[in-house]
Amino acid sequence: GVTGVQTCALPIFPLWIFTPIQALISVFLQIYLSSKYGVMGIVIALILSFLLTVTWALPIFAYKKLK
């Protein structure tokens, strides 16, 4: 049978867009913040790159697709 996951699954297209953008933001932030804060700057850069891309973009995409 068909499960709920299969019927509600959204296409992964937005990941193809946002993953490279997130990676670029992450690299630039890691270079910049690691020079100022060391290893903690790398962690902060990873968190920021996630917050600046995926945390807002995917919910918006999902809302538009499910609407």
PDB file of C-alpha atoms in Angstrom:
ATOM      1  CA  GLY A   1       0.000   0.000   0.000  1.00  0.00           C
ATOM      2  CA  VAL A   2       0.830   3.664  -0.068  1.00  0.00           C
ATOM      3  CA  THR A   3       2.083   5.148   3.172  1.00  0.00           C
ATOM      4  CA  GLY A   4       1.538   8.660   4.463  1.00  0.00           C
ATOM      5  CA  VAL A   5       5.164   9.490   3.806  1.00  0.00           C
ATOM      6  CA  GLN A   6       4.822   8.597   0.140  1.00  0.00           C
ATOM      7  CA  THR A   7       1.666  10.646  -0.328  1.00  0.00           C
ATOM      8  CA  CYS A   8       3.026  13.736   1.467  1.00  0.00           C
ATOM      9  CA  ALA A   9       6.578  13.701   0.143  1.00  0.00           C
ATOM     10  CA  LEU A  10       7.566  16.901  -1.610  1.00  0.00           C
ATOM     11  CA  PRO A  11       9.990  16.946  -4.501  1.00  0.00           C
ATOM     12  CA  ILE A  12      13.590  17.574  -3.497  1.00  0.00           C
ATOM     13  CA  PHE A  13      13.990  20.329  -6.091  1.00  0.00           C
ATOM     14  CA  PRO A  14      14.489  23.131  -3.512  1.00  0.00           C
ATOM     15  CA  LEU A  15      17.394  21.195  -2.039  1.00  0.00           C
ATOM     16  CA  TRP A  16      19.155  21.365  -5.402  1.00  0.00           C
ATOM     17  CA  ILE A  17      18.873  25.137  -5.203  1.00  0.00           C
ATOM     18  CA  PHE A  18      19.506  25.836  -1.541  1.00  0.00           C
ATOM     19  CA  THR A  19      22.240  23.302  -0.798  1.00  0.00           C
ATOM     20  CA  PRO A  20      24.871  24.949  -3.037  1.00  0.00           C
ATOM     21  CA  ILE A  21      23.847  28.386  -1.764  1.00  0.00           C
ATOM     22  CA  GLN A  22      24.144  27.156   1.815  1.00  0.00           C
ATOM     23  CA  ALA A  23      27.560  25.668   1.036  1.00  0.00           C
ATOM     24  CA  LEU A  24      28.850  28.939  -0.427  1.00  0.00           C
ATOM     25  CA  ILE A  25      27.571  30.967   2.497  1.00  0.00           C
ATOM     26  CA  SER A  26      29.089  28.431   4.876  1.00  0.00           C
ATOM     27  CA  VAL A  27      32.531  28.522   3.247  1.00  0.00           C
ATOM     28  CA  PHE A  28      32.744  32.307   3.227  1.00  0.00           C
ATOM     29  CA  LEU A  29      31.477  32.596   6.791  1.00  0.00           C
ATOM     30  CA  GLN A  30      33.837  29.862   7.995  1.00  0.00           C
ATOM     31  CA  ILE A  31      36.832  31.620   6.482  1.00  0.00           C
ATOM     32  CA  TYR A  32      35.816  34.961   7.919  1.00  0.00           C
ATOM     33  CA  LEU A  33      34.644  33.834  11.348  1.00  0.00           C
ATOM     34  CA  SER A  34      37.418  31.293  11.928  1.00  0.00           C
ATOM     35  CA  SER A  35      39.996  34.053  11.572  1.00  0.00           C
ATOM     36  CA  LYS A  36      38.233  35.988  14.323  1.00  0.00           C
ATOM     37  CA  TYR A  37      36.931  33.248  16.631  1.00  0.00           C
ATOM     38  CA  GLY A  38      38.845  30.087  15.735  1.00  0.00           C
ATOM     39  CA  VAL A  39      36.984  26.782  15.915  1.00  0.00           C
ATOM     40  CA  MET A  40      33.950  28.458  17.477  1.00  0.00           C
ATOM     41  CA  GLY A  41      33.743  30.656  14.373  1.00  0.00           C
ATOM     42  CA  ILE A  42      33.433  27.556  12.211  1.00  0.00           C
ATOM     43  CA  VAL A  43      30.570  26.258  14.328  1.00  0.00           C
ATOM     44  CA  ILE A  44      28.860  29.656  14.245  1.00  0.00           C
ATOM     45  CA  ALA A  45      29.311  29.805  10.455  1.00  0.00           C
ATOM     46  CA  LEU A  46      27.698  26.394   9.983  1.00  0.00           C
ATOM     47  CA  ILE A  47      24.726  27.367  12.123  1.00  0.00           C
ATOM     48  CA  LEU A  48      24.327  30.725  10.387  1.00  0.00           C
ATOM     49  CA  SER A  49      24.486  29.214   6.911  1.00  0.00           C
ATOM     50  CA  PHE A  50      21.717  26.801   7.889  1.00  0.00           C
ATOM     51  CA  LEU A  51      19.595  29.547   9.424  1.00  0.00           C
ATOM     52  CA  LEU A  52      20.071  31.855   6.440  1.00  0.00           C
ATOM     53  CA  THR A  53      18.915  29.270   3.906  1.00  0.00           C
ATOM     54  CA  VAL A  54      17.138  26.073   4.851  1.00  0.00           C
ATOM     55  CA  THR A  55      15.194  27.090   7.962  1.00  0.00           C
ATOM     56  CA  TRP A  56      13.123  29.671   6.108  1.00  0.00           C
ATOM     57  CA  ALA A  57      13.252  28.504   2.487  1.00  0.00           C
ATOM     58  CA  LEU A  58      11.995  24.934   2.874  1.00  0.00           C
ATOM     59  CA  PRO A  59       8.955  25.799   5.028  1.00  0.00           C
ATOM     60  CA  ILE A  60       7.939  28.471   2.519  1.00  0.00           C
ATOM     61  CA  PHE A  61       8.359  26.047  -0.375  1.00  0.00           C
ATOM     62  CA  ALA A  62       6.380  23.356   1.461  1.00  0.00           C
ATOM     63  CA  TYR A  63       3.606  25.816   2.321  1.00  0.00           C
ATOM     64  CA  LYS A  64       3.285  26.906  -1.313  1.00  0.00           C
ATOM     65  CA  LYS A  65       3.237  23.311  -2.571  1.00  0.00           C
ATOM     66  CA  LEU A  66       0.686  22.117  -0.009  1.00  0.00           C
ATOM     67  CA  LYS A  67      -1.552  25.164  -0.367  1.00  0.00           C
TER      68      LYS A  67
END
